[in-house]
Tab-separated table of C-alpha atoms in Angstrom:
chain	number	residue	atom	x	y	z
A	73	UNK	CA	-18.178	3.482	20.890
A	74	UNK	CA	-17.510	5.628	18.392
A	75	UNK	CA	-18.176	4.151	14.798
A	76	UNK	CA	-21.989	5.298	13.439
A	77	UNK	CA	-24.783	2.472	14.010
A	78	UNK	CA	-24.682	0.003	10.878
A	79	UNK	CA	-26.951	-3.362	10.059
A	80	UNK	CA	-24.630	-6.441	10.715
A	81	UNK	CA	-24.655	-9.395	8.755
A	82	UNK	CA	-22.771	-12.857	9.374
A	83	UNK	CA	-23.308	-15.448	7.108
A	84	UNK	CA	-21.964	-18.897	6.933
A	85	UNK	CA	-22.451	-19.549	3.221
A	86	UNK	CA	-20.894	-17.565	-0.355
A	87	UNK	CA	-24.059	-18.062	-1.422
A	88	UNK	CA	-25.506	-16.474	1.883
A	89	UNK	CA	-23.033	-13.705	1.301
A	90	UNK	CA	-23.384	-12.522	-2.030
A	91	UNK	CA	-27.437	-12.717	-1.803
A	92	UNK	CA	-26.992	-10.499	1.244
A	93	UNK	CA	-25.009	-8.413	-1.092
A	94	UNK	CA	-27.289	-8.005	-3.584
A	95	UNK	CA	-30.365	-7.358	-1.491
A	96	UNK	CA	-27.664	-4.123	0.428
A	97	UNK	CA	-26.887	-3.167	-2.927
A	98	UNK	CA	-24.472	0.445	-2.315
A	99	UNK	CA	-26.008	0.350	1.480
A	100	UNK	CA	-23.868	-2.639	1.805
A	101	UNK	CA	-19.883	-3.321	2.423
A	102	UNK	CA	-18.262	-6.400	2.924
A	103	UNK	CA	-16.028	-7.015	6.047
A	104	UNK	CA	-12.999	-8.907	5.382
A	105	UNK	CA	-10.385	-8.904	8.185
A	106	UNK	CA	-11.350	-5.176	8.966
A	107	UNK	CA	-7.771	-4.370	9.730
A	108	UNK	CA	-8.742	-1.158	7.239
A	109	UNK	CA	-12.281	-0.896	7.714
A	110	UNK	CA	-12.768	-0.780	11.221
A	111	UNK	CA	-10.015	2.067	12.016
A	112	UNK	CA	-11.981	3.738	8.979
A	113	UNK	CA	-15.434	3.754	10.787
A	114	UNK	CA	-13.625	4.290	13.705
A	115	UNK	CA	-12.956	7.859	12.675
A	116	UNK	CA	-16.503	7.830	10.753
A	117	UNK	CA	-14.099	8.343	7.473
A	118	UNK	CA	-16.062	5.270	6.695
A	119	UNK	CA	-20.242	4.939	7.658
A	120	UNK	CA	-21.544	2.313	5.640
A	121	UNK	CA	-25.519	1.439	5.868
A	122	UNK	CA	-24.388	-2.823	6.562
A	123	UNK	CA	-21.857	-4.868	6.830
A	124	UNK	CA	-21.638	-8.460	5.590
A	125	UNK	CA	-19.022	-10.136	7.864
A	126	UNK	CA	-17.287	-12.870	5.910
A	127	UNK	CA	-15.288	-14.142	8.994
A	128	UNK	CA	-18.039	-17.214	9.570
A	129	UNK	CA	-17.852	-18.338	5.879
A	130	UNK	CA	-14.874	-21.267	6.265
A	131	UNK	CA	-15.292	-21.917	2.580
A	132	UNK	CA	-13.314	-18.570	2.093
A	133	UNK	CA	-9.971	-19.167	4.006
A	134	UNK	CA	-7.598	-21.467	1.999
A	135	UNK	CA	-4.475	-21.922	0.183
A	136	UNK	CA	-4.588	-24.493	-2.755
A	137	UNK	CA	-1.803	-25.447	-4.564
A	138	UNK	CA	-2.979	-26.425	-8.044
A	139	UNK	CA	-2.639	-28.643	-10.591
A	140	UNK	CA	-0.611	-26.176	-12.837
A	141	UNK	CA	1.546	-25.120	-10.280
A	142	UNK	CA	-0.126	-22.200	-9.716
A	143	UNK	CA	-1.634	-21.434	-6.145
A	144	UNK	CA	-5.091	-20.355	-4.775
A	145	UNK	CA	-5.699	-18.333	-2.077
A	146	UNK	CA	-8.870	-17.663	-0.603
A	147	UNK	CA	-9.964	-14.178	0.121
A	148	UNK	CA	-10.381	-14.545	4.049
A	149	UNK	CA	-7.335	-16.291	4.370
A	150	UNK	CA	-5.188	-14.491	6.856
A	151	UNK	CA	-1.790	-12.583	6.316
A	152	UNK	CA	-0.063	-14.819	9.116
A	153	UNK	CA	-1.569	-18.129	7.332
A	154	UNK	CA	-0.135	-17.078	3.643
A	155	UNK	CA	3.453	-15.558	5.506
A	156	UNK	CA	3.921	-19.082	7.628
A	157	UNK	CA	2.184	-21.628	4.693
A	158	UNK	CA	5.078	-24.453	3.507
A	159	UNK	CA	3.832	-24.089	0.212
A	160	UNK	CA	3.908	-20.446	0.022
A	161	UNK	CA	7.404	-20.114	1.321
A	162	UNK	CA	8.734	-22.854	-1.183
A	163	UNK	CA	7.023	-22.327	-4.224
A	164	UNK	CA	6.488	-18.013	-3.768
A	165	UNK	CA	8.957	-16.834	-1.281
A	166	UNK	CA	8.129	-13.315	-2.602
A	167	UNK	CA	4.530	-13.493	-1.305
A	168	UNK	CA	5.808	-14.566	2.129
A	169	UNK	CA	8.489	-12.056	2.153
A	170	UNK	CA	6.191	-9.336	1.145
A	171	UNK	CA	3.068	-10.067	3.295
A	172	UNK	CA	5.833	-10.010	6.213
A	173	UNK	CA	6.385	-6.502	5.681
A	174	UNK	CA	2.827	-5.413	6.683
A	175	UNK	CA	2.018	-3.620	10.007
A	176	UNK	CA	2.324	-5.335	13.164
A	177	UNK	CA	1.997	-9.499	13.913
A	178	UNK	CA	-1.179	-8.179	15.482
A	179	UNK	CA	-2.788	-6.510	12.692
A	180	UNK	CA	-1.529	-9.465	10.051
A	181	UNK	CA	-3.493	-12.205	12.466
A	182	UNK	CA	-6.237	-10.739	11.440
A	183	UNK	CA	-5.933	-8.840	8.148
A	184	UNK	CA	-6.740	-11.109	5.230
A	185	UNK	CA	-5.479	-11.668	1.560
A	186	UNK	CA	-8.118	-10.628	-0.565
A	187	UNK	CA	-9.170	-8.024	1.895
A	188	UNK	CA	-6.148	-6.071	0.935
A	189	UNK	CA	-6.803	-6.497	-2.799
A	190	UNK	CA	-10.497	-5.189	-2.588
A	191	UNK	CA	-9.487	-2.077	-0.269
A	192	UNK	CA	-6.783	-0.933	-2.933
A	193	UNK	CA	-4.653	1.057	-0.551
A	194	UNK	CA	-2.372	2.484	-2.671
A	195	UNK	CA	0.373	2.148	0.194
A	196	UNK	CA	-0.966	-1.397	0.771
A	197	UNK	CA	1.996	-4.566	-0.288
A	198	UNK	CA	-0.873	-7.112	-1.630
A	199	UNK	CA	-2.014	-5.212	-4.128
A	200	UNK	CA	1.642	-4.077	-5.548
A	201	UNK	CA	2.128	-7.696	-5.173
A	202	UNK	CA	-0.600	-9.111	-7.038
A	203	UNK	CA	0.212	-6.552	-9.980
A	204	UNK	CA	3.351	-7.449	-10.373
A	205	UNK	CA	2.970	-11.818	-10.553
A	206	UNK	CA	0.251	-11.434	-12.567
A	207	UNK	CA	-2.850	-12.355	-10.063
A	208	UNK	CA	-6.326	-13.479	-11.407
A	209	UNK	CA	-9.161	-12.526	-9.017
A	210	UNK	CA	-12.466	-14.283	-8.959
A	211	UNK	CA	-15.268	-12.078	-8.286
A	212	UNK	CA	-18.587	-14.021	-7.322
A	213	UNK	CA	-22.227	-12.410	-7.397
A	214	UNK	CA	-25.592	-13.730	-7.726
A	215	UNK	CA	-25.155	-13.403	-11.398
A	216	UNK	CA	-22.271	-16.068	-11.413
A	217	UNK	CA	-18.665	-15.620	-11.302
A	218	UNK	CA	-15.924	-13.399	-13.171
A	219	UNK	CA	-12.080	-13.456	-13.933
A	220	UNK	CA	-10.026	-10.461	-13.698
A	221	UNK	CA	-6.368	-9.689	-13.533
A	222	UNK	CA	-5.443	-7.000	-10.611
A	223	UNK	CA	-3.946	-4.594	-12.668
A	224	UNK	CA	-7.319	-4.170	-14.338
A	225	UNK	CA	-9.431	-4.890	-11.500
A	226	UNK	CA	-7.602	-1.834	-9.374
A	227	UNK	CA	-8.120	1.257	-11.305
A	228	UNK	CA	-7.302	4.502	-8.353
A	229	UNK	CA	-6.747	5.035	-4.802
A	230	UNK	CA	-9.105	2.839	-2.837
A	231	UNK	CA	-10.744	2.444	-6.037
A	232	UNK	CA	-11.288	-1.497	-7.951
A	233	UNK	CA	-14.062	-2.701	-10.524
A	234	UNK	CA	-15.644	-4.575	-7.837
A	235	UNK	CA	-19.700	-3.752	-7.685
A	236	UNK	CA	-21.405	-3.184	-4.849
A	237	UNK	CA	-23.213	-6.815	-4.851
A	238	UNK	CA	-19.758	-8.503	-5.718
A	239	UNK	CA	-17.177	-10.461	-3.508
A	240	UNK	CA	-13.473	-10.905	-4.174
A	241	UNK	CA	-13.830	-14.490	-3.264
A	242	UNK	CA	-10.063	-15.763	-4.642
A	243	UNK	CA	-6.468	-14.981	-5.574
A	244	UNK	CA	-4.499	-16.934	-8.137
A	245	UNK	CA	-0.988	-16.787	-8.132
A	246	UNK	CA	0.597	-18.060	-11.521
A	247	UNK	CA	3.637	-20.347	-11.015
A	248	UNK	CA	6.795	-17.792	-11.107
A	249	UNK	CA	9.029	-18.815	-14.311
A	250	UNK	CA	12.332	-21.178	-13.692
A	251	UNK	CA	15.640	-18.855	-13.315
A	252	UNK	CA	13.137	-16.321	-11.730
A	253	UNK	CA	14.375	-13.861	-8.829
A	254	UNK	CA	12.130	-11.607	-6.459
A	255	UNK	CA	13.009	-8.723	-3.914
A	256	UNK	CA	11.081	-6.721	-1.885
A	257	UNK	CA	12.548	-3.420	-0.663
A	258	UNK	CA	11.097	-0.353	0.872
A	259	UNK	CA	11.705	2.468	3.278
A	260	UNK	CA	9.878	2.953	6.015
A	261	UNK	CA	9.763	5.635	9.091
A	262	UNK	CA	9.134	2.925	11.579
A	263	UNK	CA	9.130	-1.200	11.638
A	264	UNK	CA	6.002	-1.820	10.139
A	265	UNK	CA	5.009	1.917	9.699
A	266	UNK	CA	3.658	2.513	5.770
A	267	UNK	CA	6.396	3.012	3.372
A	268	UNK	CA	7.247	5.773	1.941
A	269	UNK	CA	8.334	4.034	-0.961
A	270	UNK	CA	8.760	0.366	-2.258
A	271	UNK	CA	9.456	-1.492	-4.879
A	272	UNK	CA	8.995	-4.937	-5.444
A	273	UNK	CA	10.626	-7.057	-8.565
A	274	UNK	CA	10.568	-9.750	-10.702
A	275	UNK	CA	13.350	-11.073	-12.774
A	276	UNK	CA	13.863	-13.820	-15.253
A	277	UNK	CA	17.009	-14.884	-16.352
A	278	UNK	CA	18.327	-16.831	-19.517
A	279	UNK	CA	21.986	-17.498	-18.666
A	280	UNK	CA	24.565	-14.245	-18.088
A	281	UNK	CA	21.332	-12.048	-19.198
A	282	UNK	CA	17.951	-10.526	-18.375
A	283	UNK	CA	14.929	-12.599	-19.984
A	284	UNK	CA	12.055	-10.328	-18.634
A	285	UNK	CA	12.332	-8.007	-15.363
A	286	UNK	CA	9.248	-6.304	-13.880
A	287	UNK	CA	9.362	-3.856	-10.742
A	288	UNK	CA	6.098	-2.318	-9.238
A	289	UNK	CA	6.313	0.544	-7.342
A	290	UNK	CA	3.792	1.635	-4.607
A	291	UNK	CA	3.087	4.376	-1.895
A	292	UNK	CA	4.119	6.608	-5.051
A	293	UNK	CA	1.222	7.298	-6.416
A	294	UNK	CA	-2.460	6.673	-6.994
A	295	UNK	CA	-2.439	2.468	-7.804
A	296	UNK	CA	0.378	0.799	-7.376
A	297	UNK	CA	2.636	1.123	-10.766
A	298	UNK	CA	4.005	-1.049	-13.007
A	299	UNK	CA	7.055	0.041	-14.802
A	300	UNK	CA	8.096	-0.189	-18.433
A	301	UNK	CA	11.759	0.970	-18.257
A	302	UNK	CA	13.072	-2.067	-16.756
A	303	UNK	CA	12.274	-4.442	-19.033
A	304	UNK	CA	12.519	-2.259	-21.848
A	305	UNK	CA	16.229	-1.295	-21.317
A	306	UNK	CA	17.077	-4.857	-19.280
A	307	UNK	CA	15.765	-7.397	-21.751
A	308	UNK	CA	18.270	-9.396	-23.566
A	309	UNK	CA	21.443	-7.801	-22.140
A	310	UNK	CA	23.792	-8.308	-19.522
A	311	UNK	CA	22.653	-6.276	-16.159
A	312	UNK	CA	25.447	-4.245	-15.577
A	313	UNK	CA	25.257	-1.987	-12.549
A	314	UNK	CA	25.387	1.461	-15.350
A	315	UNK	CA	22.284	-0.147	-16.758
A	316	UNK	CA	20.780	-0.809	-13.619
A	317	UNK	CA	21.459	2.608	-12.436
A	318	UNK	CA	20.242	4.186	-15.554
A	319	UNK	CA	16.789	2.396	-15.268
A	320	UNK	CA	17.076	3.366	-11.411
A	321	UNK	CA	17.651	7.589	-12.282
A	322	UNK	CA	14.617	6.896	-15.554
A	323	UNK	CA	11.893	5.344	-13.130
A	324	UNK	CA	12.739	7.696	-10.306
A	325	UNK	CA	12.015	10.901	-12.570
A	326	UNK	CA	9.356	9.777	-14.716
A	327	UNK	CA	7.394	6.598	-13.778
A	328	UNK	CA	6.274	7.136	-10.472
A	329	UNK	CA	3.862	10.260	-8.929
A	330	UNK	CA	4.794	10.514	-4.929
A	331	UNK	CA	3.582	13.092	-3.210
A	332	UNK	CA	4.682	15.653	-0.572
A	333	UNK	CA	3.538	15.250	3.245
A	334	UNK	CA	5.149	15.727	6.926
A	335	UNK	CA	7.042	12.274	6.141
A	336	UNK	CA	9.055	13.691	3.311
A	337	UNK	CA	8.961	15.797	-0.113
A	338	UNK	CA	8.087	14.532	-3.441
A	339	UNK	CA	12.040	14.829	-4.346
A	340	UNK	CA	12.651	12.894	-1.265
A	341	UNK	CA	10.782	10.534	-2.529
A	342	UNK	CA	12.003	9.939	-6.091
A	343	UNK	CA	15.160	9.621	-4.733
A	344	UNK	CA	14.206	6.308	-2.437
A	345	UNK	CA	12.268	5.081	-6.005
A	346	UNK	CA	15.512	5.368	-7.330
A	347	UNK	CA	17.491	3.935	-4.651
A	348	UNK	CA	15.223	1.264	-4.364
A	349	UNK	CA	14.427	-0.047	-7.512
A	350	UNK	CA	18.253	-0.481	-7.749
A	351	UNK	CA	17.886	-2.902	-4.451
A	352	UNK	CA	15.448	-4.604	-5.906
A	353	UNK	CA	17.080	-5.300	-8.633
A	354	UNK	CA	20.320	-6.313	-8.111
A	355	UNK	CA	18.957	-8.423	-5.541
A	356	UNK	CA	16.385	-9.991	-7.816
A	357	UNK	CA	18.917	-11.033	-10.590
A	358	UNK	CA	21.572	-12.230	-7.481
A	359	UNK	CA	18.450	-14.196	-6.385
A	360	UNK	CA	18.052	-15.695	-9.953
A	361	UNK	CA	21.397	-16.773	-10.835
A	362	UNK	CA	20.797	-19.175	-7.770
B	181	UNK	CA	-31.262	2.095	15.374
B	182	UNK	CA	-28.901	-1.228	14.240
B	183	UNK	CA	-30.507	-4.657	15.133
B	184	UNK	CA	-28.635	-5.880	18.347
B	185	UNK	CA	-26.959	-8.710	17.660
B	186	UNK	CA	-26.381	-11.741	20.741
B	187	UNK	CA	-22.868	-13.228	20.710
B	188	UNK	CA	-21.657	-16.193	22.470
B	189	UNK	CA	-17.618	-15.322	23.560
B	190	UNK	CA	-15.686	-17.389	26.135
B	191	UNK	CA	-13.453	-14.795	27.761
B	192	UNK	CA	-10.592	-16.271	30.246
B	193	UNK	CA	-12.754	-19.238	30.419
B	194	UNK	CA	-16.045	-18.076	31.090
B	195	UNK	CA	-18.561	-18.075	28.622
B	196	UNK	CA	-21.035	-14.874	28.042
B	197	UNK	CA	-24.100	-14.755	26.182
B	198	UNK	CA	-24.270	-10.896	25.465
B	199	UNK	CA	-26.422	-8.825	23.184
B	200	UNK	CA	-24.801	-6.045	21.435
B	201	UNK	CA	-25.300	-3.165	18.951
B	202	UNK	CA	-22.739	-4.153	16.105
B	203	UNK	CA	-20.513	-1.352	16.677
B	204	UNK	CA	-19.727	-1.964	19.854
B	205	UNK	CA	-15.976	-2.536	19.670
B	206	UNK	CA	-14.564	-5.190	21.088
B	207	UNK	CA	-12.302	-3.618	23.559
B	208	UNK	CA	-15.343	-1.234	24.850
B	209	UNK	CA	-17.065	-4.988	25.131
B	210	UNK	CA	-14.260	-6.403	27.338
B	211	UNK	CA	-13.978	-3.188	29.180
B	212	UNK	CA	-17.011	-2.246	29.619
B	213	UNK	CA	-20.088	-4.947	29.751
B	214	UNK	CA	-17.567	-7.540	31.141
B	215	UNK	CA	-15.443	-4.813	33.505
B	216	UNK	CA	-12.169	-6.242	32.576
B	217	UNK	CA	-10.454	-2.920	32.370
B	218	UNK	CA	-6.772	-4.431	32.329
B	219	UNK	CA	-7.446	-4.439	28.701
B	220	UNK	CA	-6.672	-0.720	27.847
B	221	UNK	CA	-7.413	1.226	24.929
B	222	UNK	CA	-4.884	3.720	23.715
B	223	UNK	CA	-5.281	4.992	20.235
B	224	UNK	CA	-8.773	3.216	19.183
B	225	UNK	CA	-7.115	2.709	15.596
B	226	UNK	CA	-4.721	0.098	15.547
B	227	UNK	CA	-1.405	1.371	16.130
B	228	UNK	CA	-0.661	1.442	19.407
B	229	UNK	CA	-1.446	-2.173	20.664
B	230	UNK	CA	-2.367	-1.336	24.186
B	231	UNK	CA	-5.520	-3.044	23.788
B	232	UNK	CA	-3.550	-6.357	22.821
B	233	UNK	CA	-5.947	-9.422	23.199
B	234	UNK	CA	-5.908	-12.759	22.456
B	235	UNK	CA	-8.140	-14.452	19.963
B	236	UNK	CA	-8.011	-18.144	19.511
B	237	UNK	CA	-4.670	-17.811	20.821
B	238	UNK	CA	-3.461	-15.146	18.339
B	239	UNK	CA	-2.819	-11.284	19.730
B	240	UNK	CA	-5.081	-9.527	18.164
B	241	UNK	CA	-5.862	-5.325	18.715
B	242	UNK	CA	-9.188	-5.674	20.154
B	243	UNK	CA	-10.320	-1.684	19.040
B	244	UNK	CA	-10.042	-2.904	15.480
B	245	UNK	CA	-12.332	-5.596	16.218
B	246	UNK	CA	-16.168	-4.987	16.528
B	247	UNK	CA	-17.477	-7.392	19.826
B	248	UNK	CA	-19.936	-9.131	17.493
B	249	UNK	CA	-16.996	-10.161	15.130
B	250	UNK	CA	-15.812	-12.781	18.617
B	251	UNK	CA	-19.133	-14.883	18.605
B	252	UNK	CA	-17.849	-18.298	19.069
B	253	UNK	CA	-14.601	-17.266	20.087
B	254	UNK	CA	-11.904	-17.912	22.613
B	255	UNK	CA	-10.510	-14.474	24.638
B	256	UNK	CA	-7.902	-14.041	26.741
B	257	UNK	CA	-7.195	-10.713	28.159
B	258	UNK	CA	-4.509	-9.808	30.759
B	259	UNK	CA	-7.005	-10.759	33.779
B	260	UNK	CA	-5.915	-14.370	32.496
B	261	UNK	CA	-1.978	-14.474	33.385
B	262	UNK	CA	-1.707	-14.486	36.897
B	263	UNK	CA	-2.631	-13.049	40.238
B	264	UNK	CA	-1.515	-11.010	42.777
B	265	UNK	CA	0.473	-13.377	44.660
B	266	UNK	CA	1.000	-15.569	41.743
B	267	UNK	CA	2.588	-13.754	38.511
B	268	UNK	CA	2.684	-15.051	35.932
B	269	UNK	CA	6.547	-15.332	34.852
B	270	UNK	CA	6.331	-12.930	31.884
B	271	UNK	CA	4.459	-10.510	34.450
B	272	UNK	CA	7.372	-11.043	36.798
B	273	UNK	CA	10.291	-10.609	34.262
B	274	UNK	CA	8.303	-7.248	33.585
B	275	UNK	CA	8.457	-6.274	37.289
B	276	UNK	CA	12.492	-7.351	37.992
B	277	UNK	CA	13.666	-5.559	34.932
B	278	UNK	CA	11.669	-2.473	35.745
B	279	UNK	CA	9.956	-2.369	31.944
B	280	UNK	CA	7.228	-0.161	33.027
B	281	UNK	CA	7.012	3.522	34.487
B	282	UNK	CA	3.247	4.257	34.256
B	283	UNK	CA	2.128	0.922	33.089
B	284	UNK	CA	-0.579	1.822	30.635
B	285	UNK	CA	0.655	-0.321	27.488
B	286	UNK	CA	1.929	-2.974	29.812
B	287	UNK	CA	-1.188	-5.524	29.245
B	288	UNK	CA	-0.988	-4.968	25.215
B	289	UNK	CA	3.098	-5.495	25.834
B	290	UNK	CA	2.136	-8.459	28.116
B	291	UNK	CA	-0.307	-9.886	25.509
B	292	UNK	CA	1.908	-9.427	22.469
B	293	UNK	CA	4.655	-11.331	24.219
B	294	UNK	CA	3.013	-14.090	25.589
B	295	UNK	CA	2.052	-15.254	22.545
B	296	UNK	CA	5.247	-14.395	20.455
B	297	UNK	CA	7.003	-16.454	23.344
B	298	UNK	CA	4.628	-19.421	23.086
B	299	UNK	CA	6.465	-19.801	19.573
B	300	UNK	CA	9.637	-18.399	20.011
B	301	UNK	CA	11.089	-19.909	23.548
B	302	UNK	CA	14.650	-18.071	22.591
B	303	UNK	CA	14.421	-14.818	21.233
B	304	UNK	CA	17.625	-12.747	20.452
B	305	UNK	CA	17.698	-9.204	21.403
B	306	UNK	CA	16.689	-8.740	17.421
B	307	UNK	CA	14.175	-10.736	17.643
B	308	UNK	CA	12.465	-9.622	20.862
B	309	UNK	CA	12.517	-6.353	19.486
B	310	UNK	CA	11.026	-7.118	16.167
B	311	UNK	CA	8.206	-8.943	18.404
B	312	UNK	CA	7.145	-5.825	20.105
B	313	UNK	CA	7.435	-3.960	16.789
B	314	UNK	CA	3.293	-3.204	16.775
B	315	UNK	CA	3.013	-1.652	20.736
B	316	UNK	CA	3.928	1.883	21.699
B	317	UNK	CA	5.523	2.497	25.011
B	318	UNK	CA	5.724	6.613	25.688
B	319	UNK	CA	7.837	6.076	28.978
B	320	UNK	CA	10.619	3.646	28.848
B	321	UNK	CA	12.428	3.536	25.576
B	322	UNK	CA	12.311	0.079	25.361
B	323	UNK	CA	15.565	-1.106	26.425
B	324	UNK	CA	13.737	-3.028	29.424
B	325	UNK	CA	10.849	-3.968	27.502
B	326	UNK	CA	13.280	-6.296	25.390
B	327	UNK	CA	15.437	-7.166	28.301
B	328	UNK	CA	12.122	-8.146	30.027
B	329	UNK	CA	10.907	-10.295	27.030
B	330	UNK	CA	14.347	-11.902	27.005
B	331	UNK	CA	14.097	-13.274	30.533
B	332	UNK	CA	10.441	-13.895	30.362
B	333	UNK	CA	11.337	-16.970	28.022
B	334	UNK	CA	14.394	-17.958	30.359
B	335	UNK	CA	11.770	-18.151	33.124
B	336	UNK	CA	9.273	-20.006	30.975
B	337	UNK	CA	12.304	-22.223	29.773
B	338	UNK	CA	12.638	-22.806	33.551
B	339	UNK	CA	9.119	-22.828	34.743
């Protein structure tokens, strides 16, 4: 066995959980799927004091469609469960689609939603994904609960707003717009290897032009990234492919930060932003217009 | 030193009561305090997938698992397919089409295809392959592991 010795908690309750929580305080560390965590501690890149197992507490794992259309997902709820849910696949294709891009069947059994939101890989899909449609995360503690949207809640690389004594506890998706399109695209060294790069985007259209088009980029940086230049130069016009290619070359140079490693250079890598974010969205408009 | 922790697991139908420091990982568990060492552990970080499981009847990677994280659950490991003089088919498909030189990811390759097959009684070569996508073989190249899966689920069809 090779992680360091740690306290281990299991309870059956939130309430349970987040007392446990706050009695830890920073000796404590929630264990979601531990798809992450355990490989982490594994390697003893990760030795926390405790660990407060949430894979008892049913109340956690859910998808609930709600009243407004949008969807709630709890934070245990498994990567298989949201990629093979009827709801998911009808209502948020994109969520399916991009979930089905991480790791191995094996790992996604296990890994769970809100896991990957709270860990903040900054070459994980979830969190790129809940950036980009807008996700509101409930974080419980003994104090009560708080709203916050993902692209405040993650703030650097492994890094979120969550406190020590708080739990993730649920993902809301808001109901994508009518005439909307989403694409997922990345490049990869292996099936189900981390990216290198990816880029994953939303697009609106009002007739022959672009209403509102969003593309978040991650495994290029510290967070994942939202862009500005699509929407900036896309709004209100007619996507031809010069535009798209000129938002493509703009976002490549200037709105992403990839680094260099034995995969590939940080050139290497601004190219496949480039290359992708043109995928994603040519295929997001085509996927619009239907 | 941790508290010790006592599990309940029901491993290829037997149940175990077990006490166990937290960080035991589940594969050490298996292989260890239960001697089932058909499960094999390869990388101890979840890429490789020799140490393929299954939990509740999904594959799981049992080194990214800690034992105490299976209280209450349902384990099968490769001890559970067949026997000696009774293979089990995906076992034998394995064996005709030669898919395995030295044999040590061939219980995580087992594992993972049993239950991709249990959902997927046709696979096409693209598909077979894509269901393999999360275990390393270092000897074969993989052309017989798919050709293997593929006639695993015509014997099943059969069976």
């Amino acid at each position: 066995m090779k992680p360091a010795p740690f306290d281990y908690y299991a309870p059956t309750t939130v309430a349970e959980a987040v007392e446990k929580l706050a009695e830890l305080g920073y000796a404590g560390k929630v264990l979601a799927g531990g798809q992450s965590l355990i490989p982490a501690m594994n390697f003893r890149m990760a030795r926390p004091g405790a660990l407060v197992d949430l894979g008892k507490i049913k109340e956690l794992a859910y998808i609930k469609p709600q009243a407004d259309g949008s969807v709630a997902i709890g934070t245990m709820t498994r990567d298989t469960a949201v990629e093979e849910d009827e709801f998911i696949r009808k209502n948020f294709p994109i969520v399916a689609e991009t979930v089905s891009y991480i790791a191995h069947k094996q790992i996604r059994n296990r890994g769970s939603f809100g896991g990957a939101i709270a860990h903040a890989d900054p070459a994980a899909q979830i969190p790129a994904l809940a950036v980009l449609l807008d996700a509101k995360l409930k974080v419980l503690s003994t104090d009560g609960e708080r709203w916050e949207d993902a692209v405040d809640f993650i703030i650097g690389p492994f890094m979120t707003t969550l406190e020590p004594q708080e739990l993730l506890a649920e993902v809301v998706i808001p109901p994508l717009p009518a005439n909307c399109g989403c694409s997922y695209q990345q490049v990869s060294r292996q099936k189900g290897g981390y990216a290198q790069a990816a880029a994953i985007a939303k697009v609106v259209m009002d007739g022959d032009k672009v209403k509102d088009a969003q593309v978040v980029l991650f495994s290029v940086g510290e967070t994942p990234i939202r862009t500005e230049q699509p929407n900036k130069v896309l709004a209100g016009m007619v996507p031809s492919t010069e535009l798209i290619e000129s938002v493509a070359e703009y976002v490549g140079a200037n709105e992403c930060d990839p680094g260099t490693d034995l995969h590939g250079t940080e050139e290497y890598r601004r190219n496949l932003v480039k290359v992708l974010v043109r995928r994603a969205l040519l295929d997001a408009i085509e996927r619009a217009k239907k | 030193m941790a508290n010790k922790v006592k599990i309940n697991v029901t491993v290829n139908g037997t149940q175990y009561e077990r006490e166990v420091e937290p960080r035991l990982l589940l594969s050490d568990f298996i292989r260890k305090d239960l001697g089932l060492t058909g499960t094999h552990v390869g990388c101890e970080h979840g890429l490789c997938g020799a140490c393929t499981i299954l939990m509740n009847g999904q594959a799981v990677r049992s080194c990214t698992h800690f034992a105490v994280m299976a209280d209450g659950a349902d384990i099968k490991t490769v001890e559970s397919l067949g026997t000696m003089d009774n293979l089990h088919p995906i076992q034998e498909a394995f064996m005709e089409k030669h898919a395995l030189q030295c044999g040590f990811c061939t219980p995580g390759f087992l594992m993972t295809a049993v239950e991709y097959l249990e959902g997927n009684p046709n696979p096409t070569d693209e598909e077979a392959r894509e269901a393999i996508d999360g275990n390393f073989c270092r000897c074969t190249g993989y052309e017989n592991i798919v050709e293997a899966v593929k006639l695993a689920a015509k014997k099943m069809a059969d069976h």
